[in-house]
mmCIF file of C-alpha atoms in Angstrom:
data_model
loop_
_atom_site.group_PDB
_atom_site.id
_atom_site.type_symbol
_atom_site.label_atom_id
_atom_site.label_comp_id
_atom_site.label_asym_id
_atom_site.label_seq_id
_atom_site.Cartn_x
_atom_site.Cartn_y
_atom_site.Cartn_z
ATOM 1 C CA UNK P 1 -6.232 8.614 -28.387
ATOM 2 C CA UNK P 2 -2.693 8.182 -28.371
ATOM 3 C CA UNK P 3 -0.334 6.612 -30.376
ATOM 4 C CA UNK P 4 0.875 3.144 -28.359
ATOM 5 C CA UNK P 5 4.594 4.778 -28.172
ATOM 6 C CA UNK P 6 3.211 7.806 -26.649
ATOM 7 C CA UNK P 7 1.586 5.783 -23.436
ATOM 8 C CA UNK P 8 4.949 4.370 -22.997
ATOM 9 C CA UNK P 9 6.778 7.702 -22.982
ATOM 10 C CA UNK P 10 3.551 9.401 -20.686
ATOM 11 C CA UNK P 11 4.270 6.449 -18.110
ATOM 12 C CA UNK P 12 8.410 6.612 -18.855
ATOM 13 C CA UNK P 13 8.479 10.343 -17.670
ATOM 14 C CA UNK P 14 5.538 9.302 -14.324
ATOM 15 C CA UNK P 15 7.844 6.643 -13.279
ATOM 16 C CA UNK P 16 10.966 9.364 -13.942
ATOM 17 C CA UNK P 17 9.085 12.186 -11.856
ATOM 18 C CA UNK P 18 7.679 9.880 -9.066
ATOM 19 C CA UNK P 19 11.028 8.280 -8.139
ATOM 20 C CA UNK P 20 12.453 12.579 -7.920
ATOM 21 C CA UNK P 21 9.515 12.673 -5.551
ATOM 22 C CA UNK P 22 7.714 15.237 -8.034
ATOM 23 C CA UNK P 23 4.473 13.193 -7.285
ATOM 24 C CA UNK P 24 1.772 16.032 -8.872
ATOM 25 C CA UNK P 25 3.546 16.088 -12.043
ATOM 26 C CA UNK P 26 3.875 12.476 -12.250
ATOM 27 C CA UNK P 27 -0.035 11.743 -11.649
ATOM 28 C CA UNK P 28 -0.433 14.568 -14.223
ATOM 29 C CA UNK P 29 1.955 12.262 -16.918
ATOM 30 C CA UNK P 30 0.083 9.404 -15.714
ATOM 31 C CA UNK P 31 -2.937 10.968 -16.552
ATOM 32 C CA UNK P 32 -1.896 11.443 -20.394
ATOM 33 C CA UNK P 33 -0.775 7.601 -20.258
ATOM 34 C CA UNK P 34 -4.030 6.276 -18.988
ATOM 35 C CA UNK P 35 -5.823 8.627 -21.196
ATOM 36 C CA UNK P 36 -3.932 6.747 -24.077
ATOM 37 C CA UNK P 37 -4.517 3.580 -23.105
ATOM 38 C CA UNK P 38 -7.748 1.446 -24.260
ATOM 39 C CA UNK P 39 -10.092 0.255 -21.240
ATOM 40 C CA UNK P 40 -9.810 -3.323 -19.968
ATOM 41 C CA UNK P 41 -5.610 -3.306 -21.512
ATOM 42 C CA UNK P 42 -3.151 -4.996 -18.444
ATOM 43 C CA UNK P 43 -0.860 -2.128 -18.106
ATOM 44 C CA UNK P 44 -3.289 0.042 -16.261
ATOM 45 C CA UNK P 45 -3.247 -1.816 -13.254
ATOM 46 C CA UNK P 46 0.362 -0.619 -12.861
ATOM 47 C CA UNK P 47 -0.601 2.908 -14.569
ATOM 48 C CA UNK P 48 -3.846 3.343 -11.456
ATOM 49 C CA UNK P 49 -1.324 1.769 -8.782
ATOM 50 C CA UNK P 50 1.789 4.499 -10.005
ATOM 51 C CA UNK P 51 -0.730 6.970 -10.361
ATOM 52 C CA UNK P 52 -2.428 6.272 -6.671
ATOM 53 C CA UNK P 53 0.808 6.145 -5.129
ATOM 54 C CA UNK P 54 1.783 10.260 -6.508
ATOM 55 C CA UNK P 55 -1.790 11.053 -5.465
ATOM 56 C CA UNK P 56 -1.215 9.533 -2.102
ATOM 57 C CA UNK P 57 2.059 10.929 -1.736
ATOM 58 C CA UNK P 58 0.251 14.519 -2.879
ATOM 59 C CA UNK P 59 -2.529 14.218 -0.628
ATOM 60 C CA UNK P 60 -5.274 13.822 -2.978
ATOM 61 C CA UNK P 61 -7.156 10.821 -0.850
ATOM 62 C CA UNK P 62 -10.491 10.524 -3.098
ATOM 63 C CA UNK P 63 -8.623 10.271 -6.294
ATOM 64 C CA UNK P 64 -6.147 7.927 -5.248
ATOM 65 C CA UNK P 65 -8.506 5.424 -3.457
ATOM 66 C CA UNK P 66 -10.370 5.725 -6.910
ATOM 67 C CA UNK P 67 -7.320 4.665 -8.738
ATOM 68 C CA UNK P 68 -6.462 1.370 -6.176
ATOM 69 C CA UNK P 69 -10.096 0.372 -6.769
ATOM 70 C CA UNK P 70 -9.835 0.529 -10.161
ATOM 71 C CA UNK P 71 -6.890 -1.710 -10.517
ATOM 72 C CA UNK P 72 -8.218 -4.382 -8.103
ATOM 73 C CA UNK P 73 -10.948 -4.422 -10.453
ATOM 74 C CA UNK P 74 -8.762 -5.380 -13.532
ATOM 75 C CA UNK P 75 -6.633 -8.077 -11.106
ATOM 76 C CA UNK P 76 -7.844 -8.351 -7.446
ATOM 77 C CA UNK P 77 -5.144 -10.422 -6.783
ATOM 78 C CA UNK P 78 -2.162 -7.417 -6.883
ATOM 79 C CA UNK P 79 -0.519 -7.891 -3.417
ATOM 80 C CA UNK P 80 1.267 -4.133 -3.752
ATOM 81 C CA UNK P 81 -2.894 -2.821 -4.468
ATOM 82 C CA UNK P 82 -4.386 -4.637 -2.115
ATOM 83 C CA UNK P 83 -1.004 -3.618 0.877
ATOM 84 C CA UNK P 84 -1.181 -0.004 -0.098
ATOM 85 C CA UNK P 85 -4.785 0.374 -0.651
ATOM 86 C CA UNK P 86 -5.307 -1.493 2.632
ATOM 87 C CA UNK P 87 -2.769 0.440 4.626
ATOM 88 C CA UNK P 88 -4.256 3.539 3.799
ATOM 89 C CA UNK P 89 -7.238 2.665 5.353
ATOM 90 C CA UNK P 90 -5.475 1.411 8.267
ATOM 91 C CA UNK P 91 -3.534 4.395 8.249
ATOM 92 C CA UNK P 92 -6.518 6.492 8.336
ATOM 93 C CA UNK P 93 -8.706 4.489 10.847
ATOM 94 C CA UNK P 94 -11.475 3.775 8.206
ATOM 95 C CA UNK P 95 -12.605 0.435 6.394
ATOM 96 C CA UNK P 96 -10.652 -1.373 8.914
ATOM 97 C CA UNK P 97 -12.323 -4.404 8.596
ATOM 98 C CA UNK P 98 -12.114 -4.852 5.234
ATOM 99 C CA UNK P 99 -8.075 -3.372 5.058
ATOM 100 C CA UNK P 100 -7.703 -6.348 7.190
ATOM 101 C CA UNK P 101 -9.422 -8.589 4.657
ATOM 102 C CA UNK P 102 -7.100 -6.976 2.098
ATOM 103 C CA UNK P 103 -4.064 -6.945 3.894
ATOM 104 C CA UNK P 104 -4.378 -10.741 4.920
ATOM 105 C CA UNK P 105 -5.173 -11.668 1.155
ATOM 106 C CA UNK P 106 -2.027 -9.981 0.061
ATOM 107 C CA UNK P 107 -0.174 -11.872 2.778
ATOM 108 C CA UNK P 108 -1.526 -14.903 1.671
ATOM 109 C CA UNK P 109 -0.261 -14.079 -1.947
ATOM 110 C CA UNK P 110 2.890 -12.825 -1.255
ATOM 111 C CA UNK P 111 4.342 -14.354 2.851
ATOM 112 C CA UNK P 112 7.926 -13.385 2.704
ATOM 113 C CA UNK P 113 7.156 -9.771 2.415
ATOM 114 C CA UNK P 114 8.299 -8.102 5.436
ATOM 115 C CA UNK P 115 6.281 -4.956 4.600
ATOM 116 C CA UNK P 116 3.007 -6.431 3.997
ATOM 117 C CA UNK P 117 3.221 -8.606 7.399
ATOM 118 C CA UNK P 118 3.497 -5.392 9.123
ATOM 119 C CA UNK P 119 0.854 -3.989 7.675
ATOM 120 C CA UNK P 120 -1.020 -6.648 8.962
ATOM 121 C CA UNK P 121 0.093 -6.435 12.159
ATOM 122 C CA UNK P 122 -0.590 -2.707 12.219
ATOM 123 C CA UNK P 123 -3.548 -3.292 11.005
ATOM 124 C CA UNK P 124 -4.057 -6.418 13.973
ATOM 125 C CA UNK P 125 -2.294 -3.216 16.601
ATOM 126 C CA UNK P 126 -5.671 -0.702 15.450
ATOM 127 C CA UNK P 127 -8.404 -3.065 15.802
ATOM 128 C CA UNK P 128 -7.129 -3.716 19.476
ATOM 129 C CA UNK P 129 -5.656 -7.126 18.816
ATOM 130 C CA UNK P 130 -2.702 -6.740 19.925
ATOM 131 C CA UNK P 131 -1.437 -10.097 20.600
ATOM 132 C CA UNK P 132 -2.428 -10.782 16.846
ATOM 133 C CA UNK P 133 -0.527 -7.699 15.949
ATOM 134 C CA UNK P 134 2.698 -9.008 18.173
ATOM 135 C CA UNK P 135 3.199 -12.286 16.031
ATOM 136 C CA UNK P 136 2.851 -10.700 12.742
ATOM 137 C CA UNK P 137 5.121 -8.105 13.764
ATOM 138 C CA UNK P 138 7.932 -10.128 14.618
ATOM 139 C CA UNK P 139 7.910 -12.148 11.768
ATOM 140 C CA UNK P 140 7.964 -8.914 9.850
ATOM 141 C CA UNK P 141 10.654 -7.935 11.464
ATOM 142 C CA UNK P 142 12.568 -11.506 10.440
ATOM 143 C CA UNK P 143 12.006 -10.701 6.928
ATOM 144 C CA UNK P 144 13.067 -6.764 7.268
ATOM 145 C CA UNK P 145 15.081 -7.015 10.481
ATOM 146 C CA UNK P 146 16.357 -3.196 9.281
ATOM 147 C CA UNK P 147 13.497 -1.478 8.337
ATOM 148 C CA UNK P 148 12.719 1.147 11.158
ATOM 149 C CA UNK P 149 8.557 1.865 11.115
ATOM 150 C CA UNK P 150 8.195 -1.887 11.306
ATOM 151 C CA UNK P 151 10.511 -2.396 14.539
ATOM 152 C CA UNK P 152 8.474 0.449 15.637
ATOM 153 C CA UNK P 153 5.552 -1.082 15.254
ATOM 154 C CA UNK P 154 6.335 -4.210 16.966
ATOM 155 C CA UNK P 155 8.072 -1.694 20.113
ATOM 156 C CA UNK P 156 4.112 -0.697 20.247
ATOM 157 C CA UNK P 157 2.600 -4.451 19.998
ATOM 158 C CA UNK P 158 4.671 -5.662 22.845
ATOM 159 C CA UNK P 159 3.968 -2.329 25.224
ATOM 160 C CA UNK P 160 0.438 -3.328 24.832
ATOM 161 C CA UNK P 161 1.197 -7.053 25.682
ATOM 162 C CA UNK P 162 3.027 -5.892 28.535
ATOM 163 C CA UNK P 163 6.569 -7.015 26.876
ATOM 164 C CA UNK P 164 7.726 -3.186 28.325
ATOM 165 C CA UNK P 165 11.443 -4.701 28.481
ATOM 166 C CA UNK P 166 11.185 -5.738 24.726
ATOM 167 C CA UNK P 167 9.249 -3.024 23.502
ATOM 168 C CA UNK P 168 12.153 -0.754 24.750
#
């Protein structure tokens, strides 16, 4: 086990590498954090969420749903766990009824997050409800007006509502 100041600099140098976009080597310090951390302490919901993010971002799928699940299960209520977890799935076309759950839970928790109400109107836009999908969309687009996947999204909702003038 490590000493407590060790963790600290093992998830110092993670956060360091994942924001240079050196995502392997930052699930690889991540790993010598959690490994120094006891079971059942707070910070590893924000260790498994850092970590599942550089696995993600590495393409290592399994682990990296692993890592989400695990820190739902130490705080369920995490909106950034439950919106990345939950996109994923959407993102991959599996679990989509339960991303949807997810997604709509984080919503719930946090509603003035432009980036979680598209994901549940991307979500609403892959099950085929796409009038669903519309109205969270453009209020995700009130929240991040500039942020270019979700005014994409919302160009797709309204083509499939037949809004072809707005969607252009």
């Amino acid at each position: 086990t490590l000493q407590p100041k060790e963790a600290d600099v093992w998830t110092a140098l993670g956060d360091l590498l994942r924001s240079a976009d050196q995502y392997s080597a930052a699930a690889a310090a991540y790993d010598k954090a959690i490994a120094g951390i006891a079971q059942g302490d707070r910070r590893l919901i924000g260790l498994y969420y850092a970590r599942g993010v550089s696995l993600e971002r590495s393409n290592h799928w399994d682990a990296e749903e692993s890592d989400f699940r695990a820190a739902l299960k130490l705080n369920p209520d995490r909106a950034d766990v439950l919106n990345y977890l939950g996109y994923s799935w959407v993102d991959k076309g599996q679990n989509l009824d339960e991303a949807v759950t997810m997604l709509e839970k984080a919503r719930a928790l946090r509603p003035l997050d432009g980036m979680i109400a598209d994901s549940v109107g991307w979500a609403y836009y892959r099950l085929g409800r796409f009038q669903d999908a519309a109205r969270a969309l453009e209020e995700a687009v009130q929240l991040v007006p500039g942020a270019p996947d979700v005014n994409d999204h919302l160009g797709d909702a309204y083509w499939r509502v037949g809004r072809k003038i707005d969607a252009r």
